[in-house]
Amino acid sequence: MRRLRAAWRLARTVLHGLRGLATVLLLFPRMNPAQRQARIGAWSRRLLQVLGLELRTHGSFRPGAKLIVANHVSWLDIAAIHALCPQARFVSKAEVRQWPLVGRLVDGADTLYLQRERARDAMRVLHAITQALQQGDTVAVFPEGTTGEGHEPLPFHANLLQAVIVSGAPVQPVALRYSDPGHAVSPAARFVGDTTLAQSLWALACAQGLTVELRVLPPQAVAHADRRALAAQLRETIAQALQPSERR
């Protein structure tokens, strides 16, 4: 029965993805930004539901320009944040653009792509983030640069944080944690090493009682900050927020 339920969830997820693709291709060209963002938020919330995840949120995002800085556990992190903040423009590795179905959906959310194998591309993306923040946009980054196990963040890279220092926009940290009845940090959400998207989808579909907790922390003004010190401070802030509530 558990495998049948997982197969049913997976089939519904694929169908939901195809509906999202149709929306991006057919409706987005005729929509204004607010309409697109409403669709992104609704689609993201529904994706979590179809996969059987419960979304729990704490705190709220400030209006206006900001740089969201979050720990990175799964490809689902984007949907979890978009469920609450659909206007966020994510910085993603360029390879995601080549993923079947997912790449086109991510593209439709006005994503900024970073070619990690090209050292100079970081400067181009840094300029794009700075410009987006100065224009009043919300940009989201995962400073770890890769996904982790979920227990605590990996070291944060500081380079892209320079954009928020230059632009004068605030930074807003976010702590993401996936749990289930038997695990404070659920192994079902792990997306590390050689794990494929298909393997991750199956693990998520098989999980029981999986919850994604989105803890939105207070925004911080960071003008004139040192980017390396800022990276270390943000990592520590998020690490503290990831601890189970009884330990905080």
Short mmCIF file of C-alpha atoms in Angstrom, two decimals:
data_model
loop_
_atom_site.label_atom_id
_atom_site.label_comp_id
_atom_site.label_asym_id
_atom_site.label_seq_id
_atom_site.Cartn_x
_atom_site.Cartn_y
_atom_site.Cartn_z
CA MET A 1 0.00 0.00 0.00
CA ARG A 2 2.84 2.37 0.80
CA ARG A 3 4.39 1.89 -2.65
CA LEU A 4 1.01 2.36 -4.32
CA ARG A 5 0.48 5.60 -2.45
CA ALA A 6 3.95 6.76 -3.45
CA ALA A 7 3.28 5.91 -7.10
CA TRP A 8 0.00 7.84 -6.94
CA ARG A 9 1.75 10.85 -5.42
CA LEU A 10 4.44 10.69 -8.08
CA ALA A 11 1.90 10.53 -10.91
CA ARG A 12 0.03 13.53 -9.50
CA THR A 13 3.32 15.41 -9.15
CA VAL A 14 4.19 14.85 -12.81
CA LEU A 15 0.70 15.99 -13.82
CA HIS A 16 1.04 19.06 -11.62
CA GLY A 17 4.38 19.82 -13.25
CA LEU A 18 2.84 19.56 -16.72
CA ARG A 19 0.07 21.96 -15.69
CA GLY A 20 2.70 24.36 -14.44
CA LEU A 21 4.59 24.07 -17.72
CA ALA A 22 1.42 24.85 -19.66
CA THR A 23 0.84 27.90 -17.47
CA VAL A 24 4.39 29.16 -18.05
CA LEU A 25 4.24 28.63 -21.82
CA LEU A 26 0.67 29.72 -22.54
CA LEU A 27 -0.44 32.12 -19.80
CA PHE A 28 2.69 33.83 -18.47
CA PRO A 29 3.29 35.84 -21.68
CA ARG A 30 -0.11 37.50 -21.18
CA MET A 31 0.21 38.09 -17.42
CA ASN A 32 1.62 41.02 -15.47
CA PRO A 33 4.22 40.37 -12.71
CA ALA A 34 1.64 40.31 -9.91
CA GLN A 35 -0.45 37.71 -11.73
CA ARG A 36 2.60 35.58 -12.42
CA GLN A 37 3.66 35.73 -8.77
CA ALA A 38 0.17 34.69 -7.63
CA ARG A 39 0.37 31.63 -9.90
CA ILE A 40 3.89 30.79 -8.71
CA GLY A 41 2.79 30.92 -5.07
CA ALA A 42 -0.31 28.80 -5.64
CA TRP A 43 1.59 26.27 -7.76
CA SER A 44 4.34 25.92 -5.17
CA ARG A 45 1.93 25.37 -2.30
CA ARG A 46 0.07 22.77 -4.33
CA LEU A 47 3.31 20.97 -5.21
CA LEU A 48 4.10 20.48 -1.54
CA GLN A 49 0.57 19.19 -0.91
CA VAL A 50 0.66 16.76 -3.84
CA LEU A 51 3.91 15.27 -2.53
CA GLY A 52 2.35 14.87 0.90
CA LEU A 53 4.34 17.58 2.69
CA GLU A 54 2.96 19.88 5.36
CA LEU A 55 4.32 23.43 5.27
CA ARG A 56 4.84 25.15 8.61
CA THR A 57 5.92 28.78 8.63
CA HIS A 58 7.22 31.10 11.32
CA GLY A 59 7.74 34.82 10.75
CA SER A 60 7.11 36.79 7.58
CA PHE A 61 9.05 38.42 4.78
CA ARG A 62 9.46 42.18 4.76
CA PRO A 63 7.96 43.98 1.77
CA GLY A 64 10.18 45.50 -0.90
CA ALA A 65 13.74 44.78 -1.93
CA LYS A 66 15.69 42.20 0.08
CA LEU A 67 18.19 39.42 -0.27
CA ILE A 68 16.88 36.13 1.12
CA VAL A 69 19.69 33.93 2.43
CA ALA A 70 18.77 30.32 3.23
CA ASN A 71 20.36 26.98 3.99
CA HIS A 72 20.03 24.43 1.20
CA VAL A 73 18.70 20.89 1.69
CA SER A 74 16.65 19.98 -1.37
CA TRP A 75 15.47 21.20 -4.75
CA LEU A 76 12.13 21.58 -2.93
CA ASP A 77 13.59 24.52 -0.96
CA ILE A 78 12.66 26.80 -3.85
CA ALA A 79 9.02 25.70 -3.78
CA ALA A 80 8.89 26.09 0.02
CA ILE A 81 10.13 29.68 -0.16
CA HIS A 82 7.99 30.49 -3.20
CA ALA A 83 4.94 29.24 -1.32
CA LEU A 84 5.36 32.19 1.05
CA CYS A 85 7.36 34.63 -1.09
CA PRO A 86 6.48 34.02 -4.77
CA GLN A 87 8.23 37.20 -5.92
CA ALA A 88 11.67 35.82 -5.01
CA ARG A 89 14.13 35.52 -7.90
CA PHE A 90 16.49 32.65 -7.16
CA VAL A 91 20.13 32.33 -8.11
CA SER A 92 20.58 28.80 -9.42
CA LYS A 93 23.33 26.75 -11.02
CA ALA A 94 23.04 26.81 -14.81
CA GLU A 95 22.68 23.01 -15.01
CA VAL A 96 19.14 23.25 -13.58
CA ARG A 97 18.07 24.82 -16.84
CA GLN A 98 18.70 21.45 -18.54
CA TRP A 99 16.56 19.39 -16.15
CA PRO A 100 13.47 17.92 -17.87
CA LEU A 101 10.33 19.92 -17.08
CA VAL A 102 11.83 21.46 -13.92
CA GLY A 103 14.23 23.63 -15.91
CA ARG A 104 11.46 25.36 -17.84
CA LEU A 105 9.43 25.91 -14.67
CA VAL A 106 12.43 27.45 -12.89
CA ASP A 107 13.07 29.59 -15.95
CA GLY A 108 9.50 30.91 -15.75
CA ALA A 109 10.18 32.26 -12.25
CA ASP A 110 12.74 34.77 -13.60
CA THR A 111 15.69 32.85 -12.19
CA LEU A 112 19.26 34.16 -12.35
CA TYR A 113 21.70 31.47 -13.51
CA LEU A 114 25.30 31.03 -12.43
CA GLN A 115 27.80 29.01 -14.48
CA ARG A 116 29.95 27.76 -11.61
CA GLU A 117 32.71 26.39 -13.82
CA ARG A 118 33.41 29.90 -15.15
CA ALA A 119 35.11 32.09 -12.54
CA ARG A 120 34.17 35.34 -14.28
CA ASP A 121 30.49 34.46 -14.35
CA ALA A 122 30.20 35.18 -10.63
CA MET A 123 30.92 38.85 -11.35
CA ARG A 124 28.16 38.95 -13.98
CA VAL A 125 25.65 37.39 -11.59
CA LEU A 126 26.79 39.68 -8.76
CA HIS A 127 26.06 42.69 -10.97
CA ALA A 128 22.66 41.25 -11.93
CA ILE A 129 21.71 40.69 -8.27
CA THR A 130 22.82 44.20 -7.31
CA GLN A 131 20.80 45.71 -10.13
CA ALA A 132 17.72 43.64 -9.24
CA LEU A 133 17.90 44.73 -5.59
CA GLN A 134 18.32 48.37 -6.57
CA GLN A 135 15.18 48.04 -8.71
CA GLY A 136 13.20 46.79 -5.71
CA ASP A 137 13.25 43.06 -6.45
CA THR A 138 13.58 40.20 -3.98
CA VAL A 139 16.50 37.87 -4.71
CA ALA A 140 17.16 34.55 -2.96
CA VAL A 141 20.50 32.77 -2.66
CA PHE A 142 21.85 29.58 -1.07
CA PRO A 143 25.35 30.62 0.07
CA GLU A 144 26.42 27.03 0.77
CA GLY A 145 26.63 26.60 -2.99
CA THR A 146 25.31 23.03 -2.73
CA THR A 147 22.85 20.99 -0.71
CA GLY A 148 23.70 19.67 2.74
CA GLU A 149 22.38 16.97 5.06
CA GLY A 150 20.05 19.42 6.81
CA HIS A 151 21.40 19.17 10.36
CA GLU A 152 23.46 22.35 10.13
CA PRO A 153 24.56 24.60 7.27
CA LEU A 154 27.79 24.06 5.40
CA PRO A 155 30.20 27.04 5.33
CA PHE A 156 28.71 30.04 3.50
CA HIS A 157 30.44 31.50 0.45
CA ALA A 158 30.63 35.28 0.73
CA ASN A 159 30.97 36.43 -2.89
CA LEU A 160 27.31 37.00 -3.78
CA LEU A 161 26.63 38.73 -0.46
CA GLN A 162 28.55 41.71 -1.82
CA ALA A 163 25.41 42.58 -3.82
CA VAL A 164 23.37 43.37 -0.73
CA ILE A 165 26.21 45.44 0.74
CA VAL A 166 26.53 47.50 -2.42
CA SER A 167 22.80 47.91 -3.05
CA GLY A 168 21.90 48.92 0.50
CA ALA A 169 18.99 46.46 0.60
CA PRO A 170 18.48 44.42 3.78
CA VAL A 171 19.22 40.72 4.06
CA GLN A 172 16.63 38.33 5.50
CA PRO A 173 17.83 34.91 6.72
CA VAL A 174 15.65 31.81 6.34
CA ALA A 175 16.10 28.44 8.06
CA LEU A 176 14.68 25.39 6.26
CA ARG A 177 14.21 22.08 8.04
CA TYR A 178 12.50 18.88 6.88
CA SER A 179 11.27 16.50 9.56
CA ASP A 180 9.02 13.47 9.98
CA PRO A 181 7.55 11.65 12.99
CA GLY A 182 10.72 9.59 13.43
CA HIS A 183 13.39 12.15 12.56
CA ALA A 184 14.05 15.74 13.59
CA VAL A 185 15.87 16.01 10.25
CA SER A 186 14.22 13.70 7.75
CA PRO A 187 16.47 11.58 5.49
CA ALA A 188 13.71 11.58 2.86
CA ALA A 189 14.50 15.16 1.88
CA ARG A 190 18.24 14.70 1.37
CA PHE A 191 19.49 15.63 -2.08
CA VAL A 192 23.22 15.14 -1.75
CA GLY A 193 26.03 13.38 -3.57
CA ASP A 194 24.93 11.43 -6.63
CA THR A 195 21.21 11.53 -5.79
CA THR A 196 19.18 12.10 -8.95
CA LEU A 197 15.99 14.13 -9.22
CA ALA A 198 14.03 10.92 -9.89
CA GLN A 199 15.47 9.26 -6.76
CA SER A 200 14.67 12.34 -4.70
CA LEU A 201 11.09 12.43 -5.98
CA TRP A 202 10.57 8.78 -5.09
CA ALA A 203 11.99 9.23 -1.58
CA LEU A 204 9.73 12.23 -0.99
CA ALA A 205 6.68 10.39 -2.35
CA CYS A 206 7.38 7.41 -0.07
CA ALA A 207 7.78 9.53 3.07
CA GLN A 208 5.10 9.58 5.74
CA GLY A 209 4.25 12.67 7.77
CA LEU A 210 6.95 14.80 6.13
CA THR A 211 6.97 18.44 7.19
CA VAL A 212 8.96 21.36 5.83
CA GLU A 213 9.47 24.12 8.37
CA LEU A 214 10.21 27.58 7.01
CA ARG A 215 11.52 29.89 9.72
CA VAL A 216 11.75 33.46 8.40
CA LEU A 217 14.09 35.46 10.61
CA PRO A 218 14.13 39.25 11.10
CA PRO A 219 15.70 41.33 8.30
CA GLN A 220 19.08 42.93 8.87
CA ALA A 221 20.62 46.13 7.55
CA VAL A 222 24.11 45.30 6.28
CA ALA A 223 25.43 48.51 4.73
CA HIS A 224 29.24 48.75 5.01
CA ALA A 225 29.48 45.19 6.38
CA ASP A 226 32.44 42.95 5.64
CA ARG A 227 31.11 40.21 3.38
CA ARG A 228 33.09 37.38 4.99
CA ALA A 229 32.06 38.40 8.49
CA LEU A 230 28.47 38.74 7.22
CA ALA A 231 28.57 35.24 5.71
CA ALA A 232 29.81 33.74 8.99
CA GLN A 233 27.22 35.65 11.02
CA LEU A 234 24.32 34.63 8.74
CA ARG A 235 25.41 30.99 8.87
CA GLU A 236 25.46 31.07 12.67
CA THR A 237 22.04 32.76 12.80
CA ILE A 238 20.50 30.10 10.55
CA ALA A 239 22.29 27.26 12.39
CA GLN A 240 20.77 28.43 15.67
CA ALA A 241 17.30 28.63 14.10
CA LEU A 242 17.64 25.04 12.81
CA GLN A 243 17.91 23.63 16.31
CA PRO A 244 14.72 21.94 17.60
CA SER A 245 12.56 24.43 19.47
CA GLU A 246 13.18 22.79 22.84
CA ARG A 247 16.90 23.47 22.43
CA ARG A 248 16.53 27.14 21.43
#
